[in-house]
Coordinates of C-alpha atoms in Angstrom, one line a residue:
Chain I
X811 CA 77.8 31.0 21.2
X812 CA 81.0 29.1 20.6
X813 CA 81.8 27.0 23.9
X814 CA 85.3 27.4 23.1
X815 CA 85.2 31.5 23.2
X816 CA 83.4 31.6 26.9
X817 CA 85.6 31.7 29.9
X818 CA 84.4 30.1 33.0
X819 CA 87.2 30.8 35.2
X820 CA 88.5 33.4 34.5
X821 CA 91.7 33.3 37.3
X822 CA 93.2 30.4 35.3
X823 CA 91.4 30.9 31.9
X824 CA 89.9 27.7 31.7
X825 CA 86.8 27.5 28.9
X826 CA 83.1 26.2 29.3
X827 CA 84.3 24.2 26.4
X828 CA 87.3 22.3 28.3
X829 CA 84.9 21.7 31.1
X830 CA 82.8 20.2 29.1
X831 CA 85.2 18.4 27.9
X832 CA 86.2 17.2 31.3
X833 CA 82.9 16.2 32.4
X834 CA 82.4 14.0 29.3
X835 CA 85.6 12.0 30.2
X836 CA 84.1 11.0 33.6
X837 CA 85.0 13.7 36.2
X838 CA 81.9 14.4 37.3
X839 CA 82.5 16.7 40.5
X840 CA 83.7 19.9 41.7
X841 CA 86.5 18.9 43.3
X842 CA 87.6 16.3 39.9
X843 CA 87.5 18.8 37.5
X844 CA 89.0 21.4 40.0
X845 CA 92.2 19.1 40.2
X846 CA 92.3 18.3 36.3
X847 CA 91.5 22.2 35.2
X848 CA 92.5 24.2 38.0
X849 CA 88.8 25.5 38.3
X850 CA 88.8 27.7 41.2
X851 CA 92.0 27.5 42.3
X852 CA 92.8 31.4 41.3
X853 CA 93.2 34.1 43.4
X854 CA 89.2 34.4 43.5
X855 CA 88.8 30.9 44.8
X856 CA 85.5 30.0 43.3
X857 CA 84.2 33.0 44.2
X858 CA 83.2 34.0 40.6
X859 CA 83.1 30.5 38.8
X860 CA 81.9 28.4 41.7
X861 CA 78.0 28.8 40.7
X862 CA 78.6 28.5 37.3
X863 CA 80.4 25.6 37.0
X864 CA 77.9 24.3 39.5
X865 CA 75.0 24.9 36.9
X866 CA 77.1 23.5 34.2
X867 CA 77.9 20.1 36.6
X868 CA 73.6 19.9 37.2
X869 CA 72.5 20.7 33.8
X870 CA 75.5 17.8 32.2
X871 CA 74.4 15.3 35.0
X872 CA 70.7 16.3 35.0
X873 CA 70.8 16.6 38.6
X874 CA 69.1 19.2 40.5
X875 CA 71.1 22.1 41.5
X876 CA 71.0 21.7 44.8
X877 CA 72.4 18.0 44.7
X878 CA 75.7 19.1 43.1
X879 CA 78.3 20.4 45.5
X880 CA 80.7 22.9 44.8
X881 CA 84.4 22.6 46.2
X882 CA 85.9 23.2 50.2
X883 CA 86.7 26.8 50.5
X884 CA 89.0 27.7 53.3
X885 CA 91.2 30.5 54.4
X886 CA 92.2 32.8 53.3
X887 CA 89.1 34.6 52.7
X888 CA 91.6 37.4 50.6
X889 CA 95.0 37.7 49.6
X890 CA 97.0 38.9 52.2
X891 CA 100.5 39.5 51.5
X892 CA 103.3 37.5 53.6
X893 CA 105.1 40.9 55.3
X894 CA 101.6 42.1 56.1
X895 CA 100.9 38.5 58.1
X896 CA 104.9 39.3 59.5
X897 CA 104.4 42.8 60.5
X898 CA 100.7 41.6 61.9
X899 CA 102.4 39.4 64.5
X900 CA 105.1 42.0 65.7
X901 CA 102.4 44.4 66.7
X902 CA 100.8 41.8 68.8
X903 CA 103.6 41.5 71.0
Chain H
X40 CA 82.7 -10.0 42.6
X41 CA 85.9 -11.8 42.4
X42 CA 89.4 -9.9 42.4
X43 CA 92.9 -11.1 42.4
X44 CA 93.4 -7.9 44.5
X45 CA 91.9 -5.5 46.4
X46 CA 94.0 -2.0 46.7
X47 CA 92.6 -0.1 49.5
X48 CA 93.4 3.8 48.6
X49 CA 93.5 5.3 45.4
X50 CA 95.8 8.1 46.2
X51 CA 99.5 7.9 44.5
X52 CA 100.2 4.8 45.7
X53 CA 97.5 3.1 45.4
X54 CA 97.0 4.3 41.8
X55 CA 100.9 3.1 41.1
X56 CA 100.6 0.1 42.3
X57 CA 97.2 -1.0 40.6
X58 CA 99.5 0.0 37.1
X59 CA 102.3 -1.5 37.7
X60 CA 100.3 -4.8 38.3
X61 CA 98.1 -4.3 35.3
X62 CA 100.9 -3.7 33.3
X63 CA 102.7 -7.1 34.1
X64 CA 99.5 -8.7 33.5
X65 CA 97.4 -9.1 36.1
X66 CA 93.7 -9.0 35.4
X67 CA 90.9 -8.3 37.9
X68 CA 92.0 -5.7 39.9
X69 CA 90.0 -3.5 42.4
X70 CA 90.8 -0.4 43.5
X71 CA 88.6 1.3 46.8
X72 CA 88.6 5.1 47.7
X73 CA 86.7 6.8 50.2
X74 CA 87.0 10.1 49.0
X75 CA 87.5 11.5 45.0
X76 CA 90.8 11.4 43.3
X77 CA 93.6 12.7 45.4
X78 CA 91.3 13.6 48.2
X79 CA 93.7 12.3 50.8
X80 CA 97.3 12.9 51.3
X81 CA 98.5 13.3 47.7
X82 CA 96.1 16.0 46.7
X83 CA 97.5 17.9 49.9
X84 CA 101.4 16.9 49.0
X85 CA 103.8 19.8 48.5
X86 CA 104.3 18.5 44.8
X87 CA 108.3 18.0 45.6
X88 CA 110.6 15.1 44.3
X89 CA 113.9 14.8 45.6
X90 CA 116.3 12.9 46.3
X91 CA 118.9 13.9 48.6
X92 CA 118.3 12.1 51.5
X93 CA 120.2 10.9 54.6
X94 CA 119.4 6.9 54.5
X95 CA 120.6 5.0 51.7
X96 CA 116.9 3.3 51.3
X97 CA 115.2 6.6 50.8
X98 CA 118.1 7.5 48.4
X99 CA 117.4 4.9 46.3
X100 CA 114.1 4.6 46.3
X101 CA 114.1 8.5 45.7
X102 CA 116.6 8.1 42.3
X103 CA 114.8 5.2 40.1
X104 CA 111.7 7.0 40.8
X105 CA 113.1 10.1 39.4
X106 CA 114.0 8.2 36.5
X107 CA 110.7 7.3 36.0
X108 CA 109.0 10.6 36.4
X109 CA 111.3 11.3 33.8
X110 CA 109.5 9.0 31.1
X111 CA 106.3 9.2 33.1
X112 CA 104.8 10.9 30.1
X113 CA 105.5 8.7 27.3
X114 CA 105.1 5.6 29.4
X115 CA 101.9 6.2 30.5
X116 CA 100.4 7.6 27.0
X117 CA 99.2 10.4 28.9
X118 CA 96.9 13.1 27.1
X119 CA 98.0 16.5 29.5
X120 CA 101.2 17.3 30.7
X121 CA 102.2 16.4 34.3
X122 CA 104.2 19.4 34.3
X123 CA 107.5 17.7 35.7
X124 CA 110.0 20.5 36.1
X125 CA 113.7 19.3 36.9
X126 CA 115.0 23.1 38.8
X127 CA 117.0 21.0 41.8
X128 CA 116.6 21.3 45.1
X129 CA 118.2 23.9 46.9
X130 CA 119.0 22.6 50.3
X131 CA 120.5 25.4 52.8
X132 CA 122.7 24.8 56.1
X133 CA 122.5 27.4 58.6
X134 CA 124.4 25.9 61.1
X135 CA 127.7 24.4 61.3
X136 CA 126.3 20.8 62.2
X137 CA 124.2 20.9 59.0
X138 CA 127.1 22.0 56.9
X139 CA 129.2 19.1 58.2
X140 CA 126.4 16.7 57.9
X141 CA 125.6 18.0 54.3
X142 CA 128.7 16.9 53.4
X143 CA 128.4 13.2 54.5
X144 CA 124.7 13.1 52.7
X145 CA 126.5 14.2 49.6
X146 CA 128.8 11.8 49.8
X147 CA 125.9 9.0 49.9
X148 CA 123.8 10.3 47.5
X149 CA 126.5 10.3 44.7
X150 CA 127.9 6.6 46.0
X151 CA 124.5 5.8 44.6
X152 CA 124.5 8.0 41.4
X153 CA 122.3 11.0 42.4
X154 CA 124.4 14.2 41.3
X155 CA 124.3 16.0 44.1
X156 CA 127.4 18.3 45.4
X157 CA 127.7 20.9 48.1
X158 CA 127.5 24.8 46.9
X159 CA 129.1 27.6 48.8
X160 CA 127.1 30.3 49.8
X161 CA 128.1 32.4 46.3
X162 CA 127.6 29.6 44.4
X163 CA 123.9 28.7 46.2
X164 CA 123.5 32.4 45.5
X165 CA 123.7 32.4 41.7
X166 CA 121.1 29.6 41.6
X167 CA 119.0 31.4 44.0
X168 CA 119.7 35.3 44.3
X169 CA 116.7 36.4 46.6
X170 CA 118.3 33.8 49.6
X171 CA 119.1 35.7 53.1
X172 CA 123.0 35.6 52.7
X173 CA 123.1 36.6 56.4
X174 CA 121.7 33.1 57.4
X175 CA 122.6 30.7 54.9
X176 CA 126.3 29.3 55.5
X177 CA 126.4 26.5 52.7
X178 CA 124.1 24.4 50.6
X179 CA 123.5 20.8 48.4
X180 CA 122.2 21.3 45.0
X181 CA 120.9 18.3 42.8
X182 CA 119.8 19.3 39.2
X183 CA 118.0 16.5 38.6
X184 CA 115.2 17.0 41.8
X185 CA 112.1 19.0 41.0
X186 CA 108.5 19.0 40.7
X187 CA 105.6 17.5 39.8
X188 CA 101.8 18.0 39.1
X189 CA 100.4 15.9 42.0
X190 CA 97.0 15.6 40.3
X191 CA 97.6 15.1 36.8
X192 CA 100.4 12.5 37.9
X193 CA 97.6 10.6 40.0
X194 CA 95.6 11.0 36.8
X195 CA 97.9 9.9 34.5
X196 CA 98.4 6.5 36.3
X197 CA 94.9 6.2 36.9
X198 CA 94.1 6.7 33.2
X199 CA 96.5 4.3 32.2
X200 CA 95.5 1.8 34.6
X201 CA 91.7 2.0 33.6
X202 CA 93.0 1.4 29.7
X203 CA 94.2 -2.3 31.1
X204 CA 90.9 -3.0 32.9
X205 CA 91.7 -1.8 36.1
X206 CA 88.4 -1.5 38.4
X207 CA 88.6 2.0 40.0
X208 CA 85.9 2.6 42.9
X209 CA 86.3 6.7 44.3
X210 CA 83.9 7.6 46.7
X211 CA 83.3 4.3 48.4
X212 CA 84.3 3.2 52.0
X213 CA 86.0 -0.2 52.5
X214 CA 84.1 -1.3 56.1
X215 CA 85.4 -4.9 56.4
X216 CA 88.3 -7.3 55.6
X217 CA 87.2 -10.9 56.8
X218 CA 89.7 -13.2 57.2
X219 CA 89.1 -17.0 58.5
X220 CA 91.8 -19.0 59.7
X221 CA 94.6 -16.9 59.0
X222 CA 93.1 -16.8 55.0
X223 CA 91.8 -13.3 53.7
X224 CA 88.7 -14.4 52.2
X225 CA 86.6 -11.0 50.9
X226 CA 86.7 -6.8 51.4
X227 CA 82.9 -5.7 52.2
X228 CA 82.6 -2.1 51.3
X229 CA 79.3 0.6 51.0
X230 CA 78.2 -1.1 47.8
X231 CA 80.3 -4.0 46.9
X232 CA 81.8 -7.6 48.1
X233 CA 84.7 -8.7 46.9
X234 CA 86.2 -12.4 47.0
X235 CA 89.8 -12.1 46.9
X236 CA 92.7 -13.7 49.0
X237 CA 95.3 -10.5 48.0
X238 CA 94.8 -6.9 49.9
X239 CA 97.1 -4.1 49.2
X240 CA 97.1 -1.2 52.5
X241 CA 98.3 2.2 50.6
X242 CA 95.5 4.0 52.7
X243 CA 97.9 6.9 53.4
X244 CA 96.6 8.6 56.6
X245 CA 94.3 5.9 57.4
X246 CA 96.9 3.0 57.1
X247 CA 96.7 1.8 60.6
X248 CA 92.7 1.5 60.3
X249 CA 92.8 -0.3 57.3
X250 CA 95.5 -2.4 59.4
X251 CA 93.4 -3.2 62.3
X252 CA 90.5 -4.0 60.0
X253 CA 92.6 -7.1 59.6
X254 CA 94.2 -7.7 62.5
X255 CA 97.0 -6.4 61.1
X256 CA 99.6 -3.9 63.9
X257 CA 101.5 -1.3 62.0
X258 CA 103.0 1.0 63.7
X259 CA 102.0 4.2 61.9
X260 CA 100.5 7.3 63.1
X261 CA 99.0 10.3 61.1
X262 CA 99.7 13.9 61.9
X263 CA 98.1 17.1 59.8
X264 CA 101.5 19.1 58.3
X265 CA 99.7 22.6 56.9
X266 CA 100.8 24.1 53.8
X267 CA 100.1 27.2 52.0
X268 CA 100.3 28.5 48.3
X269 CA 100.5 32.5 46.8
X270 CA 99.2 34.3 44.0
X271 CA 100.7 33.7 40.5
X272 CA 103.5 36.0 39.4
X273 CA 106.6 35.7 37.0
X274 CA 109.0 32.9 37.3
X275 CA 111.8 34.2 39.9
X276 CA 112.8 31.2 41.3
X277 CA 113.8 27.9 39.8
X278 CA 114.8 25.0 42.5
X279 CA 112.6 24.2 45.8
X280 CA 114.3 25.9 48.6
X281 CA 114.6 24.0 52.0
X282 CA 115.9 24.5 55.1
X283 CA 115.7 21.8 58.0
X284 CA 116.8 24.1 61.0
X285 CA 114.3 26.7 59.5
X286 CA 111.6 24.6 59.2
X287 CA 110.7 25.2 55.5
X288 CA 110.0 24.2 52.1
X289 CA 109.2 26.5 49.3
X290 CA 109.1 26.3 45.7
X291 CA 107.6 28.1 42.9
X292 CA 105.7 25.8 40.8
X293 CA 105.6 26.0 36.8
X294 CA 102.1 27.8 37.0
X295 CA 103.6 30.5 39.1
X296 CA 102.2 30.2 42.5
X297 CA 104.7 29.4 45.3
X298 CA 104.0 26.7 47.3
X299 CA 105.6 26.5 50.8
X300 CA 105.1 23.9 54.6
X301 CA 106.7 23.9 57.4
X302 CA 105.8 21.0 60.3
X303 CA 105.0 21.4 63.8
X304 CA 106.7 19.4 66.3
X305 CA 104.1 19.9 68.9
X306 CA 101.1 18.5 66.3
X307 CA 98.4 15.7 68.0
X308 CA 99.2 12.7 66.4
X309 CA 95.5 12.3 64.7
X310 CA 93.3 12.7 61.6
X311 CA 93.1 16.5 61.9
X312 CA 93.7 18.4 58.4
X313 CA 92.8 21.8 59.6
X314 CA 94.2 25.0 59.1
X315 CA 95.8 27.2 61.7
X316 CA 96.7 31.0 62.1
X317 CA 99.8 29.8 63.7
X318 CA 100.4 28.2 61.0
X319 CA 100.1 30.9 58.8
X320 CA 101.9 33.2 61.4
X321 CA 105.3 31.0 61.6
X322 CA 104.8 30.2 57.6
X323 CA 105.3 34.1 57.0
X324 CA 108.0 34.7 59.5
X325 CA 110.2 32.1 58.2
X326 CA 109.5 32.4 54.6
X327 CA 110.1 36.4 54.6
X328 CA 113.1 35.9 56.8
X329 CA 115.2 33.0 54.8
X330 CA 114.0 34.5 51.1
X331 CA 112.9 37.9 51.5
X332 CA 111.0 39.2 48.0
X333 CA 108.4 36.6 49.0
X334 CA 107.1 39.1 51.7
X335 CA 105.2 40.9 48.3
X336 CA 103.2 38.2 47.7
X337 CA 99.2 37.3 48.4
X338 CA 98.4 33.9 50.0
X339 CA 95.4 33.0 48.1
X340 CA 94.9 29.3 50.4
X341 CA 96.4 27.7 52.8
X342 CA 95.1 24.0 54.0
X343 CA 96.4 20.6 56.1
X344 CA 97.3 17.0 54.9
X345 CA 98.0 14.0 56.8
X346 CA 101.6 12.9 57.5
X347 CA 101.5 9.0 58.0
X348 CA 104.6 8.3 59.6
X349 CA 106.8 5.5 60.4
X350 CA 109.3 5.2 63.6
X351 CA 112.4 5.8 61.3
X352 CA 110.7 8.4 58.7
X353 CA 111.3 5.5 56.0
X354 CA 108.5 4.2 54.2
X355 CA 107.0 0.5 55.1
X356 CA 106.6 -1.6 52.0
X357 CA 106.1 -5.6 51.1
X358 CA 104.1 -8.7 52.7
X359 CA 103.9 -8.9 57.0
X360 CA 104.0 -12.1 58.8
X361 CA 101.3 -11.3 60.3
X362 CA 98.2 -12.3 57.8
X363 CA 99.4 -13.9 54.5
X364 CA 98.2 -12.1 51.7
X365 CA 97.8 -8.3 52.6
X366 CA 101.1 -6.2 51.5
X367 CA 101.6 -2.4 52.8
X368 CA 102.4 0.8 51.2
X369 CA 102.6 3.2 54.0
X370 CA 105.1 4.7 56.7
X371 CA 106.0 7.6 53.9
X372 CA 106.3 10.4 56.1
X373 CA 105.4 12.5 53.9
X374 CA 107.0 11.4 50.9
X375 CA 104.4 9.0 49.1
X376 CA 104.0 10.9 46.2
X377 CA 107.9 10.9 45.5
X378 CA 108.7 7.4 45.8
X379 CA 105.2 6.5 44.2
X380 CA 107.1 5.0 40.6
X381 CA 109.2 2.8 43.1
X382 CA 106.6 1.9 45.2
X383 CA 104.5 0.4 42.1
X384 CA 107.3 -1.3 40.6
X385 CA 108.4 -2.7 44.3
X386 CA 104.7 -3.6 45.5
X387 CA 104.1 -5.6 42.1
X388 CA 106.7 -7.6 42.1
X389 CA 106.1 -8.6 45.8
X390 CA 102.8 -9.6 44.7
X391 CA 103.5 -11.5 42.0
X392 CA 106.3 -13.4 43.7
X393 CA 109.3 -12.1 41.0
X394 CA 112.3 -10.9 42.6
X395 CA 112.9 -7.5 43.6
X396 CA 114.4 -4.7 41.5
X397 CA 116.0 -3.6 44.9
X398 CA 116.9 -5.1 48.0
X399 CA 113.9 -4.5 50.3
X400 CA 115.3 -6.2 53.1
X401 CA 115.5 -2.6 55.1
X402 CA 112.0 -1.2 54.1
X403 CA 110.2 -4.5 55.4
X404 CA 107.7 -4.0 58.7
X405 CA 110.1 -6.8 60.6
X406 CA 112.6 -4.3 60.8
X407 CA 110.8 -2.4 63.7
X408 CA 110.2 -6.1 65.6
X409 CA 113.8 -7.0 65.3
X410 CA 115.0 -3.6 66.3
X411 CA 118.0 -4.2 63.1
X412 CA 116.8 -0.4 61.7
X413 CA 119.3 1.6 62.9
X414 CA 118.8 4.2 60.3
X415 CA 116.7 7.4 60.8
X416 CA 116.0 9.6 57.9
X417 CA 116.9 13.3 59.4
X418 CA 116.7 14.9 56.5
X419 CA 112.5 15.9 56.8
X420 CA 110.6 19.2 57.2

């Protein structure tokens, strides 16, 4: 199949073909091709593409799966909208 | 390995300066990161570039960058977009001491050509329609601030730096500078040592480390500022919206997320870049108060960067009496990645003894042993 018609991200639309791309210039980690592509920096976080693009990383660098780390996650673990933070706190009081 | 310099950070700054001395011909030049590209404070940067300030230095340093931001593109060849959006700044007074002292920053911003003016509250209302009107008295508008891909700008300098034989090292630690007899003689680092008399500080939040290393005092510290950024939706709002007796910056970047800090006067002054609920807490409060349609949005990620901040909020740039040979780039409080363009240009021409574009005379580290700085940049979230 085409490279260019599979998505890998799918929050920000970003092709297996543009991350190969990536890789070939000489961004060779998560966190590179994250910044360059925006590779999980959608809504899911890496939560759907994160082992993929993992196993696309490994199989480029012919590294072991293991040995290839995906990015930091950190909060929020969900989208949480900003009045529900605000009416969060007023009920603590 | 022999260098004619050794940059130690390959953040903004770092990157900036490596290009700008390529670019007037320099050859072997090594540049030393710890971490991956813009795994420091850059990467963590609000993505802002303005330049309404309250000092005349950060003014200035503030405009020419701008004007090179907006050529960045061509200048560098660079194969993406950077994604520089010029929207303005939106900068809202809620109190009667910020209105009056809005005015005077006005009136130094355009003595030095930045188009800046003050806006009623109508007026800031037509460029912003979703402001509070119940707690906004006034406002300064400049067209000509905006935003930038923090990333792809780092990117873009590093590419074009690499295309004129820059040496880039990510991912390895500088452990040691030796110096002998006052003479920097090589940088020992995980994998490398380099002879070279010349080594450049733009470490960011590890400036005062990389300033010990040589026996170097600056009087820096590092603070974690937290940020956070929201789902994607349509473009509603076009300028960055602050407010410095709010506490807040928030913009809506050209991908569609908004993007929005606030600082906390009680932070530790360390190396912490962790993320808070409080954070998160006062972040909503403030942002759903002072614009309120933002309350219907998701935060998909919030996260913490390191401040590295200088006794008047003013960056600290040139050569130091103390140890001939090293030259800082830090002190930005926050606003590295703004005044990058200037701080290549500035740091290059230090280096290779030519004569300033500007008069650096109030940016040098001597200012704070000879108590002359008598400025304080005020205007900071």
């Amino acid at each position: 199949m085409n490279p260019n018609n599979i998505i890998i991200c799918r929050c920000e639309d970003v092709t297996l073909q543009e991350l190969h791309d990536v890789l070939e210039e000489g961004y060779t980690t998560f966190e590179d091709v994250k910044r360059i592509l925006r590779i999980g920096m959608g809504p899911c976080q890496g939560n759907s593409c994160g082992l993929l693009v993992q196993r696309e990383i490994a199989k480029v660098l012919k590294k072991p799966l293991q040995e290839v780390q995906i990015h930091k996650t950190r909060p929020l673990i969900t989208g949480v909208k900003l009045q529900s933070i605000v009416e969060a706190t007023k009920n603590e009081r | 390995m022999n260098a004619n310099v050794v940059i130690i950070g390959g953040g903004i700054s770092g990157v900036a300066i490596a290009y700008n001395l390529a670019k007037k011909g320099m050859k072997d030049i090594v540049v030393f990161d710890d971490n991956y590209m813009t795994g420091g404070a850059t990467g963590r940067c609000g993505a802002g570039v303005r330049q309404q300030w309250s000092s005349k230095g950060n003014c200035i340093m503030a405009k020419m960058s701008i004007d090179f931001f907006e050529r960045a593109q061509e200048e560098l060849e660079y194969h993406r977009d950077v994604e520089f959006k010029q929207e303005g700044y939106l900068i809202v007074a809620t109190t009667d001491e910020e209105d009056e002292q809005f005015s005077k920053n006005v009136a130094l911003q355009n003595e030095v050509g930045i188009p800046s003016k003050k806006l009623t509250l109508e007026e800031a209302l037509q460029i912003v329609p979703h402001l509070n009107k119940k707690i906004v008295k006034s406002a300064t508008f400049c067209p000509t601030d905006g935003h930038l891909n923090p990333f792809l700008m780092t990117d873009a300098y590093y590419t074009a730096a690499k295309k004129l034989g820059v040496q880039f090292f990510y991912r390895e630690r500088v452990n040691e500078i030796v110096v002998k007899d006052g003479v920097i003689q090589k940088v020992i680092t995980d994998h490398h040592e380099v002879l070279t008399s010349k080594v450049v500080n733009a470490a960011g939040g590890y400036s005062y480390e990389v300033g010990q290393m040589a026996g170097v005092d600056i009087p820096v510290y590092s603070e974690n500022h937290e940020i956070l950024v929201t789902e994607p939706i349509e473009k509603i709002q076009g300028p960055m919206v602050i407010s410095f007796s709010k506490n807040i910056y928030c913009q809506q970047v050209p991908h569609g997320s908004f993007i929005m800090g606030r600082s906390n006067p009680n932070v530790e002054h360390n190396h912490d870049i962790s993320s808070s609920h409080e954070f998160l807490d006062e972040m909503a409060k403030t942002a759903v108060e002072l614009l309120p349609p933002l309350g219907q949005l998701r935060v998909i990620r919030q996260w913490g960067g390191s401040y590295n901040v200088s006794p008047d909020r003013q960056p600290i740039l040139g050569d130091t009496d103390q140890l001939e040979g090293y030259y800082l780039a830090c002190g930005f409080s926050g606003h590295g990645f703004m005044f990058a363009p200037m701080t290549g240009l500035l740091l290059s021409e230090i280096i290779l003894n030519q004569p300033p574009t500007i008069d650096m005379s109030e940016l040098h580290i001597s200012r704070f042993k000879n108590s002359t700085h008598n400025t304080y940049e005020k205007s900071v979230v």
